[in-house]
Amino acid sequence: MENTQDKRSEHIVLATHQNLKYPESLPLDWGNKDPIKRAPVVASQTNPRARNAIGSHSGSYAVFRALSIASGKYSPSHRPDLNNTFSPVKIGPHPSWFDSTKMVTVDPLGLDPQNHFKEFFDKGYDIRPSIAVTQAHLQIPEIHDAIKAGRLKPDGKVILANMDIKVTKVAIEPVWFLPGMAARLNVDEGTLRRILYTESGGMHPELITRPDLKVWLPPIGSTTAYIFGNPQDLSNPKIELTCRVHDECNGSDVFGSDICTCRPYLMYGIEHAAETAQKGGVGIIVYYRKEGRALGEVTKFLAYNARKRQEGGDSAATYFKRTECVAGVEDARFQEFMPDALHLFGITKIHNLHSMSNMKYNAIVGSGIEVVNRISIPDELIPQDAQVEMEAKKAAGYFTTEAPKKGEELAKVKGRDIE
Ligand SMILES: [Zn+2]
């Protein structure tokens, strides 16, 4: 049934508009080592005839761009002036960039595309970066506390005398190579495309009418990496690497809401990442916009209420169940794609992984990255109101302090993910 439908839509496409709608479209060869043969992702609207991807740049902000255009404040023909926008540090290329299976949700050539695609820029293609790199200083109260407590010391290099931490930060917009994603999820591409089309309310009909377009820029949030130390050291397995892969929790991360351990764990990861960089290693915090286990804040707050109002009060025993009752699943983050951001930096070995999540751990080692130590949050950093979360983790057999040997990790470490 599914195959029949796919074939039918493919036939309609071939018979009607494939070469009429996008006659200047460059065919993409995902993973090809030669950028010119790989070709740039072109999803801008200034010349629809040149598009070779579904969707639009800027993730969820494409909707706000549309509002700017609708209100007459933004010209739909505007092209970005990329002069002086390039990365201040060299990142890649890494072997992972040219493996069509390692990175299926990030476009490594979306970083400074001017360097890879001059020929196509010169021909007038409106190619836009999907990755940007810049440098900044972080001023964080918990880090100031760590310095005052003597756990960290300013060194003038990573941590300045005024307690600022120097970082390189990398913004990564989603660029989804649909055949690679289907393979990783173990579903056929046609089924994946049809469900994405249906569940987004038919937002992008090309998901089902243009099976020849293999890349989709989904209207979702981006990912940000904060790097402590030299970004080029991330790909050197001999240099100690401390890494936290953190899923957004706005309530805790930004507002200090005390029902979970998200901000304390994030701050502990930053402290350790900075400390590792000071010792000659390197640290990275990757921040994924997957609020409330990627179920969103409305679902999350509904589940909080349901937990607190149930008979007997909030308890570890029903922690997962209440979310599942409200949302339909207990978790929708799909960590299968999370390691793609690590492969952007050529990471092959993580010495200290700050995560108690087995789903994250399994995804990382399953993608070919070695993990030496897993670091859990110290007890003194757990807020009182987050005890239910921690008890639920314990009850689910969630804690894993010893990293299994490479190759046996997937079978050996099994558990639920609630981080
Ligand atoms: Zn949280």
CSV table of C-alpha atoms in Angstrom, one decimal, residues 25-176:
chain,number,residue,atom,x,y,z
A,25,SER,CA,18.3,23.1,-9.4
A,26,LEU,CA,21.6,21.5,-8.6
A,27,PRO,CA,21.3,17.8,-7.8
A,28,LEU,CA,22.7,17.0,-4.4
A,29,ASP,CA,25.0,14.0,-3.8
A,30,TRP,CA,25.0,13.9,0.0
A,31,GLY,CA,28.4,12.9,1.4
A,32,ASN,CA,30.4,13.4,-1.8
A,33,LYS,CA,34.0,14.5,-0.9
A,34,ASP,CA,34.0,17.1,-3.7
A,35,PRO,CA,31.8,20.1,-2.6
A,36,ILE,CA,31.1,20.9,-6.2
A,37,LYS,CA,29.7,17.4,-6.9
A,38,ARG,CA,28.0,17.3,-3.5
A,39,ALA,CA,26.5,20.7,-4.4
A,40,PRO,CA,25.1,23.4,-2.0
A,41,VAL,CA,21.7,23.1,-0.4
A,42,VAL,CA,19.6,25.9,-2.0
A,43,ALA,CA,16.4,26.6,-0.1
A,44,SER,CA,16.1,30.3,-0.5
A,45,GLN,CA,13.0,31.8,-2.1
A,46,THR,CA,14.7,34.6,-4.1
A,47,ASN,CA,15.0,32.3,-7.1
A,48,PRO,CA,12.6,29.4,-6.7
A,49,ARG,CA,13.9,27.9,-10.0
A,50,ALA,CA,17.2,27.1,-8.3
A,51,ARG,CA,15.8,25.3,-5.2
A,52,ASN,CA,17.0,21.8,-4.5
A,53,ALA,CA,15.5,21.4,-1.0
A,54,ILE,CA,12.1,21.4,0.7
A,55,GLY,CA,11.3,24.0,3.3
A,56,SER,CA,13.2,27.2,4.1
A,57,HIS,CA,16.2,28.6,6.0
A,58,SER,CA,16.2,29.8,9.6
A,59,GLY,CA,14.2,26.9,11.1
A,60,SER,CA,11.1,28.1,12.9
A,61,TYR,CA,12.0,31.7,12.3
A,62,ALA,CA,11.0,31.3,8.6
A,63,VAL,CA,7.5,32.0,9.9
A,64,PHE,CA,8.5,35.3,11.4
A,65,ARG,CA,10.3,36.2,8.1
A,66,ALA,CA,7.0,35.6,6.4
A,67,LEU,CA,5.3,38.0,8.8
A,68,SER,CA,8.0,40.6,8.2
A,69,ILE,CA,7.3,40.3,4.4
A,70,ALA,CA,3.6,40.3,4.9
A,71,SER,CA,3.8,43.6,7.0
A,72,GLY,CA,5.9,45.2,4.2
A,73,LYS,CA,9.0,45.5,6.4
A,74,TYR,CA,11.2,43.0,4.6
A,75,SER,CA,11.9,42.6,0.9
A,76,PRO,CA,11.3,39.1,-0.3
A,77,SER,CA,14.1,39.6,-2.8
A,78,HIS,CA,16.7,40.4,0.0
A,79,ARG,CA,19.9,38.4,-0.3
A,80,PRO,CA,22.3,38.3,2.7
A,81,ASP,CA,25.5,40.2,2.5
A,82,LEU,CA,28.0,37.6,3.8
A,83,ASN,CA,30.9,39.9,3.9
A,84,ASN,CA,33.0,39.4,7.1
A,85,THR,CA,30.5,36.8,8.5
A,86,PHE,CA,32.9,33.8,8.3
A,87,SER,CA,34.0,31.8,11.3
A,88,PRO,CA,36.9,33.2,13.4
A,89,VAL,CA,38.2,29.7,13.9
A,90,LYS,CA,38.8,26.8,11.6
A,91,ILE,CA,36.4,23.9,12.0
A,92,GLY,CA,36.8,20.8,9.8
A,93,PRO,CA,36.7,19.4,7.3
A,94,HIS,CA,36.5,16.0,9.1
A,95,PRO,CA,36.1,12.5,7.6
A,96,SER,CA,32.6,12.5,9.2
A,97,TRP,CA,31.6,15.3,6.8
A,98,PHE,CA,31.9,13.0,3.9
A,99,ASP,CA,30.1,10.0,5.3
A,100,SER,CA,26.5,10.1,4.1
A,101,THR,CA,25.4,8.1,7.2
A,102,LYS,CA,27.2,10.0,10.0
A,103,MET,CA,25.5,13.3,9.5
A,104,VAL,CA,22.0,13.3,8.3
A,105,THR,CA,20.4,16.3,10.2
A,106,VAL,CA,23.3,18.8,9.9
A,107,ASP,CA,24.9,20.2,6.7
A,108,PRO,CA,28.6,20.6,7.3
A,109,LEU,CA,29.0,22.6,4.1
A,110,GLY,CA,26.5,25.0,5.5
A,111,LEU,CA,29.4,26.4,7.5
A,112,ASP,CA,31.0,29.3,5.5
A,113,PRO,CA,29.5,28.1,2.2
A,114,GLN,CA,31.5,30.9,0.5
A,115,ASN,CA,34.6,28.7,1.0
A,116,HIS,CA,33.1,25.7,-0.7
A,117,PHE,CA,30.9,27.0,-3.4
A,118,LYS,CA,32.5,30.1,-4.9
A,119,GLU,CA,31.7,28.8,-8.4
A,120,PHE,CA,28.0,28.6,-7.6
A,121,PHE,CA,27.9,32.0,-5.8
A,122,ASP,CA,29.5,33.5,-8.9
A,123,LYS,CA,26.8,31.9,-11.0
A,124,GLY,CA,24.2,33.8,-8.9
A,125,TYR,CA,22.9,31.0,-6.6
A,126,ASP,CA,21.5,32.3,-3.4
A,127,ILE,CA,23.3,30.0,-1.0
A,128,ARG,CA,22.8,30.6,2.7
A,129,PRO,CA,24.8,29.4,5.7
A,130,SER,CA,23.0,27.0,8.0
A,131,ILE,CA,25.9,27.1,10.5
A,132,ALA,CA,27.6,30.1,12.1
A,133,VAL,CA,30.5,30.4,14.5
A,134,THR,CA,31.4,33.3,16.7
A,135,GLN,CA,33.3,34.0,20.0
A,136,ALA,CA,32.1,35.4,23.3
A,137,HIS,CA,32.5,35.6,27.1
A,138,LEU,CA,30.2,33.9,29.5
A,139,GLN,CA,29.2,35.5,32.8
A,140,ILE,CA,27.5,32.9,34.9
A,141,PRO,CA,26.7,33.2,38.7
A,142,GLU,CA,27.3,29.5,39.4
A,143,ILE,CA,30.8,29.8,37.8
A,144,HIS,CA,31.5,32.8,39.9
A,145,ASP,CA,30.5,30.7,42.9
A,146,ALA,CA,32.8,27.9,41.8
A,147,ILE,CA,35.7,30.3,41.6
A,148,LYS,CA,34.9,31.8,45.0
A,149,ALA,CA,34.7,28.3,46.4
A,150,GLY,CA,38.2,27.5,45.0
A,151,ARG,CA,37.0,24.8,42.5
A,152,LEU,CA,38.0,26.9,39.5
A,153,LYS,CA,40.8,29.5,39.2
A,154,PRO,CA,41.1,32.3,36.6
A,155,ASP,CA,44.1,31.6,34.4
A,156,GLY,CA,43.8,34.5,32.0
A,157,LYS,CA,43.3,32.1,29.1
A,158,VAL,CA,40.0,30.1,29.5
A,159,ILE,CA,38.8,32.0,32.6
A,160,LEU,CA,39.7,35.7,32.8
A,161,ALA,CA,40.6,37.7,35.9
A,162,ASN,CA,37.0,39.1,36.0
A,163,MET,CA,35.7,35.5,36.0
A,164,ASP,CA,34.4,35.6,32.4
A,165,ILE,CA,34.8,32.3,30.5
A,166,LYS,CA,36.0,32.6,26.9
A,167,VAL,CA,34.0,30.4,24.5
A,168,THR,CA,33.5,29.7,20.8
A,169,LYS,CA,29.9,29.2,20.0
A,170,VAL,CA,28.4,27.5,17.0
A,171,ALA,CA,24.8,27.8,15.9
A,172,ILE,CA,23.5,24.9,13.8
A,173,GLU,CA,20.2,25.0,11.9
A,174,PRO,CA,18.5,21.7,11.0
A,175,VAL,CA,19.1,20.4,7.5
A,176,TRP,CA,17.6,17.0,7.2
